[in-house]
Amino acid sequence: MVVLSNQSALNELFLAKTCNPPTMFTEVPVVDLSRPDAKTIIVKACQEIGLFKVVNHGIPLEVITRLENEALKFFMQSQSQKDKAGPPDPFGYGSKRIGTNGDMGWVEYLLLSTNPDIVSPKTLQLFHQNPQVFRLCVEEYIRAVKKMCCEVLEEMGEGLGIGERNVFSRMIREERSDSCLRVNRYPACPELKEEGALSGRNLIGFGEHTDPQILSVLRSNNTSGLQICLTDGTWVSIPPDHSSFFVNVGDLLQVMTNGRFKSVKHRVLADSSLSRLSMIYFGGPCLDEKIAPLPSLVSREDENLYRELTWREYKNAAYKTRLSDNRITLFEKSADHSHKSSHT
């Protein structure tokens, strides 16, 4: 092991053996929100992969760029200055430690809640120590992405033939929707380019997991790193596209569609020479929203794969687990259904 300048023992925590170098996945479904076939492509993508790319999304590039620039200004500050907005409560600034259950990653991040009922002292400190433009850019970006997220969910509802076009989007539109914005920066780690430092391993930026909310909307710079796990267990890399958004299914959407849509497992590998910046909007319902398979998607009640839970119950239980745990089993009615759901 080459001695690294950044606490070599700690760096070992971020190195993981992965299988053969993942190939670039060139079959990511592309959804053009201006086209009438958008709903059909969305439903097919959610069933087969759990992820798709959105183009013609209507969000001005300057809205994206403004937040990206403000985030970079924050991350370029001294460590002592950034640490004033941390450790996260769970909102605010965090570095390397992801959650409170021992998960680690080569990442620093900001996590911000959009729920007006949640008051985070760390977030207040973050906004206080940075220029007002930072908060304005965050709010502008959240408004724009939330609107697009709702459009996608309405196309989805229509594509499923549910009858209620807003069956999913109404949960996000609620004033007390428990959504959040995460800004991740995966720093370059040039020390790992030293011969033998990686030894066939990869630098883990964010370990494998599914997202617990309804839908996640990701935008990143042009540095690759995002990988998804296909239904056959193969990991593939998603080509970056800084002008588009990647949308993935979360656990709640899998439950509400009774396993028809797939909450896709994904991870991020960091790069030894290029830093990556990503911004993810996680669309969630109100904390007391009851989540269960939609009756219109289940012919008989005994075919429900999942029991009813509130988002608060699932969130509290999910956040006590490790990233890689199969958290959706918390919803499953029985072990028998666990096997069945994986083959739906």
PDB file of C-alpha atoms in Angstrom, residues 12-278:
ATOM      1  CA  GLU A  12      -8.636   2.145   3.073  1.00  0.00           C
ATOM      2  CA  LEU A  13     -12.281   2.482   4.095  1.00  0.00           C
ATOM      3  CA  PHE A  14     -13.144   3.896   0.678  1.00  0.00           C
ATOM      4  CA  LEU A  15     -11.486   1.215  -1.417  1.00  0.00           C
ATOM      5  CA  ALA A  16     -13.620  -1.702  -2.489  1.00  0.00           C
ATOM      6  CA  LYS A  17     -13.111  -4.643  -4.754  1.00  0.00           C
ATOM      7  CA  THR A  18     -15.506  -4.519  -7.690  1.00  0.00           C
ATOM      8  CA  CYS A  19     -16.030  -7.022 -10.452  1.00  0.00           C
ATOM      9  CA  ASN A  20     -14.740  -6.536 -13.973  1.00  0.00           C
ATOM     10  CA  PRO A  21     -14.663  -2.871 -15.039  1.00  0.00           C
ATOM     11  CA  PRO A  22     -18.346  -1.978 -15.630  1.00  0.00           C
ATOM     12  CA  THR A  23     -19.258  -1.097 -19.205  1.00  0.00           C
ATOM     13  CA  MET A  24     -20.897   2.154 -20.212  1.00  0.00           C
ATOM     14  CA  PHE A  25     -24.635   1.572 -20.432  1.00  0.00           C
ATOM     15  CA  THR A  26     -25.730   3.006 -23.771  1.00  0.00           C
ATOM     16  CA  GLU A  27     -29.379   1.958 -23.485  1.00  0.00           C
ATOM     17  CA  VAL A  28     -30.606   4.519 -20.940  1.00  0.00           C
ATOM     18  CA  PRO A  29     -34.195   5.345 -22.008  1.00  0.00           C
ATOM     19  CA  VAL A  30     -34.535   8.990 -23.088  1.00  0.00           C
ATOM     20  CA  VAL A  31     -37.770  10.805 -22.208  1.00  0.00           C
ATOM     21  CA  ASP A  32     -38.578  13.986 -24.110  1.00  0.00           C
ATOM     22  CA  LEU A  33     -41.199  15.752 -21.983  1.00  0.00           C
ATOM     23  CA  SER A  34     -42.404  17.687 -25.052  1.00  0.00           C
ATOM     24  CA  ARG A  35     -43.446  14.506 -26.895  1.00  0.00           C
ATOM     25  CA  PRO A  36     -46.746  12.612 -26.543  1.00  0.00           C
ATOM     26  CA  ASP A  37     -44.939   9.253 -26.134  1.00  0.00           C
ATOM     27  CA  ALA A  38     -43.223  10.423 -22.912  1.00  0.00           C
ATOM     28  CA  LYS A  39     -45.658   8.526 -20.650  1.00  0.00           C
ATOM     29  CA  THR A  40     -45.155   5.253 -22.512  1.00  0.00           C
ATOM     30  CA  ILE A  41     -41.351   5.463 -22.341  1.00  0.00           C
ATOM     31  CA  ILE A  42     -41.452   6.425 -18.645  1.00  0.00           C
ATOM     32  CA  VAL A  43     -43.594   3.415 -17.663  1.00  0.00           C
ATOM     33  CA  LYS A  44     -41.481   0.983 -19.707  1.00  0.00           C
ATOM     34  CA  ALA A  45     -38.230   2.392 -18.234  1.00  0.00           C
ATOM     35  CA  CYS A  46     -39.552   2.189 -14.661  1.00  0.00           C
ATOM     36  CA  GLN A  47     -40.588  -1.427 -15.169  1.00  0.00           C
ATOM     37  CA  GLU A  48     -37.420  -2.641 -16.865  1.00  0.00           C
ATOM     38  CA  ILE A  49     -34.578  -0.533 -15.412  1.00  0.00           C
ATOM     39  CA  GLY A  50     -35.849   1.899 -12.787  1.00  0.00           C
ATOM     40  CA  LEU A  51     -34.011   4.850 -14.369  1.00  0.00           C
ATOM     41  CA  PHE A  52     -34.358   7.146 -17.385  1.00  0.00           C
ATOM     42  CA  LYS A  53     -32.942  10.405 -18.755  1.00  0.00           C
ATOM     43  CA  VAL A  54     -35.127  13.499 -19.202  1.00  0.00           C
ATOM     44  CA  VAL A  55     -34.480  15.975 -22.022  1.00  0.00           C
ATOM     45  CA  ASN A  56     -36.499  19.070 -22.996  1.00  0.00           C
ATOM     46  CA  HIS A  57     -37.222  19.366 -19.284  1.00  0.00           C
ATOM     47  CA  GLY A  58     -37.906  23.097 -19.340  1.00  0.00           C
ATOM     48  CA  ILE A  59     -35.374  24.021 -16.640  1.00  0.00           C
ATOM     49  CA  PRO A  60     -33.128  26.877 -17.826  1.00  0.00           C
ATOM     50  CA  LEU A  61     -29.439  25.996 -17.853  1.00  0.00           C
ATOM     51  CA  GLU A  62     -28.669  29.178 -15.891  1.00  0.00           C
ATOM     52  CA  VAL A  63     -30.794  27.947 -12.950  1.00  0.00           C
ATOM     53  CA  ILE A  64     -28.678  24.792 -12.833  1.00  0.00           C
ATOM     54  CA  THR A  65     -25.381  26.632 -13.353  1.00  0.00           C
ATOM     55  CA  ARG A  66     -26.109  29.235 -10.662  1.00  0.00           C
ATOM     56  CA  LEU A  67     -26.595  26.593  -7.977  1.00  0.00           C
ATOM     57  CA  GLU A  68     -23.616  24.575  -9.201  1.00  0.00           C
ATOM     58  CA  ASN A  69     -21.367  27.651  -8.972  1.00  0.00           C
ATOM     59  CA  GLU A  70     -22.629  28.579  -5.498  1.00  0.00           C
ATOM     60  CA  ALA A  71     -22.137  25.003  -4.297  1.00  0.00           C
ATOM     61  CA  LEU A  72     -18.587  24.951  -5.638  1.00  0.00           C
ATOM     62  CA  LYS A  73     -17.841  28.234  -3.860  1.00  0.00           C
ATOM     63  CA  PHE A  74     -18.996  26.619  -0.624  1.00  0.00           C
ATOM     64  CA  PHE A  75     -16.949  23.440  -1.125  1.00  0.00           C
ATOM     65  CA  MET A  76     -13.837  25.462  -1.995  1.00  0.00           C
ATOM     66  CA  GLN A  77     -13.858  27.146   1.418  1.00  0.00           C
ATOM     67  CA  SER A  78     -11.453  26.032   4.143  1.00  0.00           C
ATOM     68  CA  GLN A  79     -12.385  22.839   5.984  1.00  0.00           C
ATOM     69  CA  SER A  80     -12.807  24.743   9.247  1.00  0.00           C
ATOM     70  CA  GLN A  81     -15.277  27.129   7.596  1.00  0.00           C
ATOM     71  CA  LYS A  82     -17.308  24.287   6.057  1.00  0.00           C
ATOM     72  CA  ASP A  83     -17.336  22.392   9.345  1.00  0.00           C
ATOM     73  CA  LYS A  84     -19.319  25.230  10.949  1.00  0.00           C
ATOM     74  CA  ALA A  85     -22.356  23.880   9.056  1.00  0.00           C
ATOM     75  CA  GLY A  86     -21.732  20.329  10.327  1.00  0.00           C
ATOM     76  CA  PRO A  87     -21.816  17.660  11.491  1.00  0.00           C
ATOM     77  CA  PRO A  88     -25.212  17.066   9.879  1.00  0.00           C
ATOM     78  CA  ASP A  89     -28.327  16.882  12.070  1.00  0.00           C
ATOM     79  CA  PRO A  90     -29.024  15.072   9.528  1.00  0.00           C
ATOM     80  CA  PHE A  91     -29.168  18.286   7.468  1.00  0.00           C
ATOM     81  CA  GLY A  92     -26.227  20.595   6.866  1.00  0.00           C
ATOM     82  CA  TYR A  93     -22.654  19.755   5.838  1.00  0.00           C
ATOM     83  CA  GLY A  94     -21.101  16.324   6.040  1.00  0.00           C
ATOM     84  CA  SER A  95     -17.828  14.783   4.934  1.00  0.00           C
ATOM     85  CA  LYS A  96     -16.904  11.112   4.428  1.00  0.00           C
ATOM     86  CA  ARG A  97     -19.423   9.784   6.944  1.00  0.00           C
ATOM     87  CA  ILE A  98     -22.802   8.971   5.355  1.00  0.00           C
ATOM     88  CA  GLY A  99     -25.557   8.673   7.943  1.00  0.00           C
ATOM     89  CA  THR A 100     -24.974   7.389  11.457  1.00  0.00           C
ATOM     90  CA  ASN A 101     -24.601   3.658  10.870  1.00  0.00           C
ATOM     91  CA  GLY A 102     -20.970   3.379   9.800  1.00  0.00           C
ATOM     92  CA  ASP A 103     -21.236   4.006   6.037  1.00  0.00           C
ATOM     93  CA  MET A 104     -18.274   5.888   4.567  1.00  0.00           C
ATOM     94  CA  GLY A 105     -17.615   7.420   1.164  1.00  0.00           C
ATOM     95  CA  TRP A 106     -15.099   9.644  -0.640  1.00  0.00           C
ATOM     96  CA  VAL A 107     -17.591  12.506  -0.639  1.00  0.00           C
ATOM     97  CA  GLU A 108     -18.497  15.785   1.001  1.00  0.00           C
ATOM     98  CA  TYR A 109     -22.057  16.975   0.828  1.00  0.00           C
ATOM     99  CA  LEU A 110     -24.822  19.378   1.734  1.00  0.00           C
ATOM    100  CA  LEU A 111     -28.242  18.007   2.672  1.00  0.00           C
ATOM    101  CA  LEU A 112     -31.154  20.452   2.777  1.00  0.00           C
ATOM    102  CA  SER A 113     -34.799  19.779   3.664  1.00  0.00           C
ATOM    103  CA  THR A 114     -37.730  21.357   1.813  1.00  0.00           C
ATOM    104  CA  ASN A 115     -40.189  20.445   4.598  1.00  0.00           C
ATOM    105  CA  PRO A 116     -41.225  23.720   6.340  1.00  0.00           C
ATOM    106  CA  ASP A 117     -41.937  21.793   9.572  1.00  0.00           C
ATOM    107  CA  ILE A 118     -38.295  20.716   9.891  1.00  0.00           C
ATOM    108  CA  VAL A 119     -36.039  23.305  11.486  1.00  0.00           C
ATOM    109  CA  SER A 120     -32.372  22.372  11.143  1.00  0.00           C
ATOM    110  CA  PRO A 121     -29.898  24.453  13.169  1.00  0.00           C
ATOM    111  CA  LYS A 122     -27.090  23.312  10.843  1.00  0.00           C
ATOM    112  CA  THR A 123     -28.993  24.507   7.779  1.00  0.00           C
ATOM    113  CA  LEU A 124     -29.702  27.847   9.432  1.00  0.00           C
ATOM    114  CA  GLN A 125     -25.987  28.153  10.185  1.00  0.00           C
ATOM    115  CA  LEU A 126     -25.146  27.250   6.588  1.00  0.00           C
ATOM    116  CA  PHE A 127     -27.393  29.977   5.182  1.00  0.00           C
ATOM    117  CA  HIS A 128     -26.196  32.466   7.789  1.00  0.00           C
ATOM    118  CA  GLN A 129     -22.480  32.032   6.991  1.00  0.00           C
ATOM    119  CA  ASN A 130     -22.936  32.237   3.201  1.00  0.00           C
ATOM    120  CA  PRO A 131     -24.155  35.118   1.010  1.00  0.00           C
ATOM    121  CA  GLN A 132     -27.927  35.397   0.546  1.00  0.00           C
ATOM    122  CA  VAL A 133     -27.522  34.474  -3.128  1.00  0.00           C
ATOM    123  CA  PHE A 134     -26.669  30.922  -2.021  1.00  0.00           C
ATOM    124  CA  ARG A 135     -30.079  30.430  -0.389  1.00  0.00           C
ATOM    125  CA  LEU A 136     -31.865  32.095  -3.315  1.00  0.00           C
ATOM    126  CA  CYS A 137     -30.163  29.749  -5.790  1.00  0.00           C
ATOM    127  CA  VAL A 138     -31.128  26.714  -3.690  1.00  0.00           C
ATOM    128  CA  GLU A 139     -34.777  27.825  -3.536  1.00  0.00           C
ATOM    129  CA  GLU A 140     -34.881  28.657  -7.260  1.00  0.00           C
ATOM    130  CA  TYR A 141     -33.441  25.261  -8.182  1.00  0.00           C
ATOM    131  CA  ILE A 142     -35.790  23.331  -5.881  1.00  0.00           C
ATOM    132  CA  ARG A 143     -38.846  25.128  -7.325  1.00  0.00           C
ATOM    133  CA  ALA A 144     -37.816  24.298 -10.891  1.00  0.00           C
ATOM    134  CA  VAL A 145     -36.910  20.653 -10.240  1.00  0.00           C
ATOM    135  CA  LYS A 146     -40.011  20.046  -8.108  1.00  0.00           C
ATOM    136  CA  LYS A 147     -42.191  21.300 -10.979  1.00  0.00           C
ATOM    137  CA  MET A 148     -40.440  18.990 -13.448  1.00  0.00           C
ATOM    138  CA  CYS A 149     -40.647  16.075 -10.992  1.00  0.00           C
ATOM    139  CA  CYS A 150     -44.420  16.559 -10.750  1.00  0.00           C
ATOM    140  CA  GLU A 151     -44.733  16.652 -14.552  1.00  0.00           C
ATOM    141  CA  VAL A 152     -42.872  13.330 -14.758  1.00  0.00           C
ATOM    142  CA  LEU A 153     -45.093  11.794 -12.062  1.00  0.00           C
ATOM    143  CA  GLU A 154     -48.233  12.960 -13.877  1.00  0.00           C
ATOM    144  CA  GLU A 155     -47.036  11.444 -17.155  1.00  0.00           C
ATOM    145  CA  MET A 156     -46.379   8.286 -15.144  1.00  0.00           C
ATOM    146  CA  GLY A 157     -49.887   8.238 -13.664  1.00  0.00           C
ATOM    147  CA  GLU A 158     -51.376   8.692 -17.119  1.00  0.00           C
ATOM    148  CA  GLY A 159     -49.143   5.996 -18.596  1.00  0.00           C
ATOM    149  CA  LEU A 160     -50.274   3.524 -15.925  1.00  0.00           C
ATOM    150  CA  GLY A 161     -53.904   4.246 -16.769  1.00  0.00           C
ATOM    151  CA  ILE A 162     -54.732   4.866 -13.114  1.00  0.00           C
ATOM    152  CA  GLY A 163     -57.429   7.442 -13.847  1.00  0.00           C
ATOM    153  CA  GLU A 164     -56.077   9.998 -11.398  1.00  0.00           C
ATOM    154  CA  ARG A 165     -53.273  11.739 -13.236  1.00  0.00           C
ATOM    155  CA  ASN A 166     -52.073  13.374 -10.008  1.00  0.00           C
ATOM    156  CA  VAL A 167     -52.095  10.261  -7.807  1.00  0.00           C
ATOM    157  CA  PHE A 168     -48.302  10.544  -7.301  1.00  0.00           C
ATOM    158  CA  SER A 169     -47.651  14.232  -7.974  1.00  0.00           C
ATOM    159  CA  ARG A 170     -50.126  15.450  -5.339  1.00  0.00           C
ATOM    160  CA  MET A 171     -47.818  14.005  -2.661  1.00  0.00           C
ATOM    161  CA  ILE A 172     -44.895  16.111  -3.879  1.00  0.00           C
ATOM    162  CA  ARG A 173     -47.007  19.237  -4.424  1.00  0.00           C
ATOM    163  CA  GLU A 174     -48.173  19.233  -0.783  1.00  0.00           C
ATOM    164  CA  GLU A 175     -46.705  22.174   1.107  1.00  0.00           C
ATOM    165  CA  ARG A 176     -45.432  19.797   3.791  1.00  0.00           C
ATOM    166  CA  SER A 177     -43.988  17.311   1.340  1.00  0.00           C
ATOM    167  CA  ASP A 178     -40.951  15.769   3.036  1.00  0.00           C
ATOM    168  CA  SER A 179     -38.565  16.226   0.114  1.00  0.00           C
ATOM    169  CA  CYS A 180     -34.901  17.184   0.252  1.00  0.00           C
ATOM    170  CA  LEU A 181     -31.981  18.344  -1.873  1.00  0.00           C
ATOM    171  CA  ARG A 182     -28.559  16.783  -1.669  1.00  0.00           C
ATOM    172  CA  VAL A 183     -25.434  18.290  -3.244  1.00  0.00           C
ATOM    173  CA  ASN A 184     -22.520  15.843  -3.399  1.00  0.00           C
ATOM    174  CA  ARG A 185     -18.937  16.660  -4.266  1.00  0.00           C
ATOM    175  CA  TYR A 186     -16.608  13.731  -4.932  1.00  0.00           C
ATOM    176  CA  PRO A 187     -13.095  15.206  -4.780  1.00  0.00           C
ATOM    177  CA  ALA A 188     -10.365  13.972  -7.080  1.00  0.00           C
ATOM    178  CA  CYS A 189      -7.846  11.782  -5.276  1.00  0.00           C
ATOM    179  CA  PRO A 190      -4.596  12.009  -7.258  1.00  0.00           C
ATOM    180  CA  GLU A 191      -2.682  10.034  -4.596  1.00  0.00           C
ATOM    181  CA  LEU A 192      -4.502   6.919  -5.756  1.00  0.00           C
ATOM    182  CA  LYS A 193      -2.890   7.161  -9.180  1.00  0.00           C
ATOM    183  CA  GLU A 194       0.313   6.018  -7.550  1.00  0.00           C
ATOM    184  CA  GLU A 195       1.253   2.577  -8.755  1.00  0.00           C
ATOM    185  CA  GLY A 196      -0.291  -0.131  -6.639  1.00  0.00           C
ATOM    186  CA  ALA A 197      -2.524   2.165  -4.599  1.00  0.00           C
ATOM    187  CA  LEU A 198      -5.759   0.824  -6.086  1.00  0.00           C
ATOM    188  CA  SER A 199      -4.603  -2.776  -6.666  1.00  0.00           C
ATOM    189  CA  GLY A 200      -7.666  -3.608  -8.746  1.00  0.00           C
ATOM    190  CA  ARG A 201     -10.024  -1.863  -6.356  1.00  0.00           C
ATOM    191  CA  ASN A 202     -12.233   1.197  -6.837  1.00  0.00           C
ATOM    192  CA  LEU A 203     -12.659   4.337  -4.799  1.00  0.00           C
ATOM    193  CA  ILE A 204     -16.189   4.293  -3.365  1.00  0.00           C
ATOM    194  CA  GLY A 205     -17.805   7.723  -3.421  1.00  0.00           C
ATOM    195  CA  PHE A 206     -21.250   6.592  -2.284  1.00  0.00           C
ATOM    196  CA  GLY A 207     -21.966   2.926  -1.563  1.00  0.00           C
ATOM    197  CA  GLU A 208     -24.679   0.854  -3.204  1.00  0.00           C
ATOM    198  CA  HIS A 209     -28.230   1.638  -2.098  1.00  0.00           C
ATOM    199  CA  THR A 210     -31.770   2.350  -3.221  1.00  0.00           C
ATOM    200  CA  ASP A 211     -33.463   5.684  -2.533  1.00  0.00           C
ATOM    201  CA  PRO A 212     -36.293   5.428   0.019  1.00  0.00           C
ATOM    202  CA  GLN A 213     -38.476   8.268  -1.351  1.00  0.00           C
ATOM    203  CA  ILE A 214     -40.881   8.281  -4.348  1.00  0.00           C
ATOM    204  CA  LEU A 215     -38.615   9.625  -7.082  1.00  0.00           C
ATOM    205  CA  SER A 216     -35.069  11.022  -7.323  1.00  0.00           C
ATOM    206  CA  VAL A 217     -33.976  13.635  -9.867  1.00  0.00           C
ATOM    207  CA  LEU A 218     -30.221  13.800 -10.461  1.00  0.00           C
ATOM    208  CA  ARG A 219     -28.097  16.312 -12.309  1.00  0.00           C
ATOM    209  CA  SER A 220     -24.297  16.061 -12.386  1.00  0.00           C
ATOM    210  CA  ASN A 221     -21.348  17.633 -14.141  1.00  0.00           C
ATOM    211  CA  ASN A 222     -19.664  15.744 -16.977  1.00  0.00           C
ATOM    212  CA  THR A 223     -17.557  13.490 -14.746  1.00  0.00           C
ATOM    213  CA  SER A 224     -18.740   9.886 -14.818  1.00  0.00           C
ATOM    214  CA  GLY A 225     -19.183   7.812 -11.671  1.00  0.00           C
ATOM    215  CA  LEU A 226     -22.848   6.845 -11.387  1.00  0.00           C
ATOM    216  CA  GLN A 227     -23.504   3.123 -11.749  1.00  0.00           C
ATOM    217  CA  ILE A 228     -26.720   1.122 -11.578  1.00  0.00           C
ATOM    218  CA  CYS A 229     -27.361  -2.561 -10.988  1.00  0.00           C
ATOM    219  CA  LEU A 230     -29.403  -4.213 -13.742  1.00  0.00           C
ATOM    220  CA  THR A 231     -31.991  -6.891 -12.956  1.00  0.00           C
ATOM    221  CA  ASP A 232     -29.449  -9.645 -13.738  1.00  0.00           C
ATOM    222  CA  GLY A 233     -27.069  -8.261 -11.087  1.00  0.00           C
ATOM    223  CA  THR A 234     -24.648  -6.624 -13.545  1.00  0.00           C
ATOM    224  CA  TRP A 235     -23.263  -3.206 -12.624  1.00  0.00           C
ATOM    225  CA  VAL A 236     -23.070  -0.694 -15.494  1.00  0.00           C
ATOM    226  CA  SER A 237     -21.868   2.919 -15.716  1.00  0.00           C
ATOM    227  CA  ILE A 238     -24.266   5.667 -16.758  1.00  0.00           C
ATOM    228  CA  PRO A 239     -22.715   8.148 -19.241  1.00  0.00           C
ATOM    229  CA  PRO A 240     -22.920  11.662 -17.724  1.00  0.00           C
ATOM    230  CA  ASP A 241     -24.875  14.446 -19.414  1.00  0.00           C
ATOM    231  CA  HIS A 242     -24.681  17.817 -17.690  1.00  0.00           C
ATOM    232  CA  SER A 243     -27.616  19.304 -19.628  1.00  0.00           C
ATOM    233  CA  SER A 244     -30.115  16.544 -18.791  1.00  0.00           C
ATOM    234  CA  PHE A 245     -31.605  14.989 -15.685  1.00  0.00           C
ATOM    235  CA  PHE A 246     -31.560  11.355 -14.634  1.00  0.00           C
ATOM    236  CA  VAL A 247     -34.659  10.174 -12.812  1.00  0.00           C
ATOM    237  CA  ASN A 248     -34.793   6.994 -10.770  1.00  0.00           C
ATOM    238  CA  VAL A 249     -37.547   5.077  -9.010  1.00  0.00           C
ATOM    239  CA  GLY A 250     -37.506   5.107  -5.203  1.00  0.00           C
ATOM    240  CA  ASP A 251     -38.747   2.510  -2.707  1.00  0.00           C
ATOM    241  CA  LEU A 252     -42.135   4.193  -2.161  1.00  0.00           C
ATOM    242  CA  LEU A 253     -42.912   4.105  -5.880  1.00  0.00           C
ATOM    243  CA  GLN A 254     -42.051   0.403  -6.014  1.00  0.00           C
ATOM    244  CA  VAL A 255     -44.484  -0.186  -3.150  1.00  0.00           C
ATOM    245  CA  MET A 256     -47.284   1.939  -4.636  1.00  0.00           C
ATOM    246  CA  THR A 257     -46.997   0.086  -7.965  1.00  0.00           C
ATOM    247  CA  ASN A 258     -46.922  -3.251  -6.082  1.00  0.00           C
ATOM    248  CA  GLY A 259     -43.486  -4.110  -7.440  1.00  0.00           C
ATOM    249  CA  ARG A 260     -44.267  -3.212 -11.049  1.00  0.00           C
ATOM    250  CA  PHE A 261     -41.717  -0.380 -10.963  1.00  0.00           C
ATOM    251  CA  LYS A 262     -38.181  -1.111  -9.749  1.00  0.00           C
ATOM    252  CA  SER A 263     -36.381   0.912  -7.083  1.00  0.00           C
ATOM    253  CA  VAL A 264     -32.995   0.734  -8.749  1.00  0.00           C
ATOM    254  CA  LYS A 265     -29.863  -0.059  -6.751  1.00  0.00           C
ATOM    255  CA  HIS A 266     -27.074   2.406  -7.558  1.00  0.00           C
ATOM    256  CA  ARG A 267     -23.690   3.668  -6.342  1.00  0.00           C
ATOM    257  CA  VAL A 268     -21.018   6.216  -7.216  1.00  0.00           C
ATOM    258  CA  LEU A 269     -17.351   5.468  -7.828  1.00  0.00           C
ATOM    259  CA  ALA A 270     -15.043   8.445  -7.344  1.00  0.00           C
ATOM    260  CA  ASP A 271     -12.322   9.370  -9.835  1.00  0.00           C
ATOM    261  CA  SER A 272      -8.636   9.669  -9.037  1.00  0.00           C
ATOM    262  CA  SER A 273      -8.144  12.712 -11.292  1.00  0.00           C
ATOM    263  CA  LEU A 274     -11.542  14.404 -11.815  1.00  0.00           C
ATOM    264  CA  SER A 275     -13.942  15.754  -9.212  1.00  0.00           C
ATOM    265  CA  ARG A 276     -17.668  15.145  -9.620  1.00  0.00           C
ATOM    266  CA  LEU A 277     -20.495  17.389  -8.475  1.00  0.00           C
ATOM    267  CA  SER A 278     -24.067  16.116  -8.377  1.00  0.00           C
TER     268      SER A 278
END
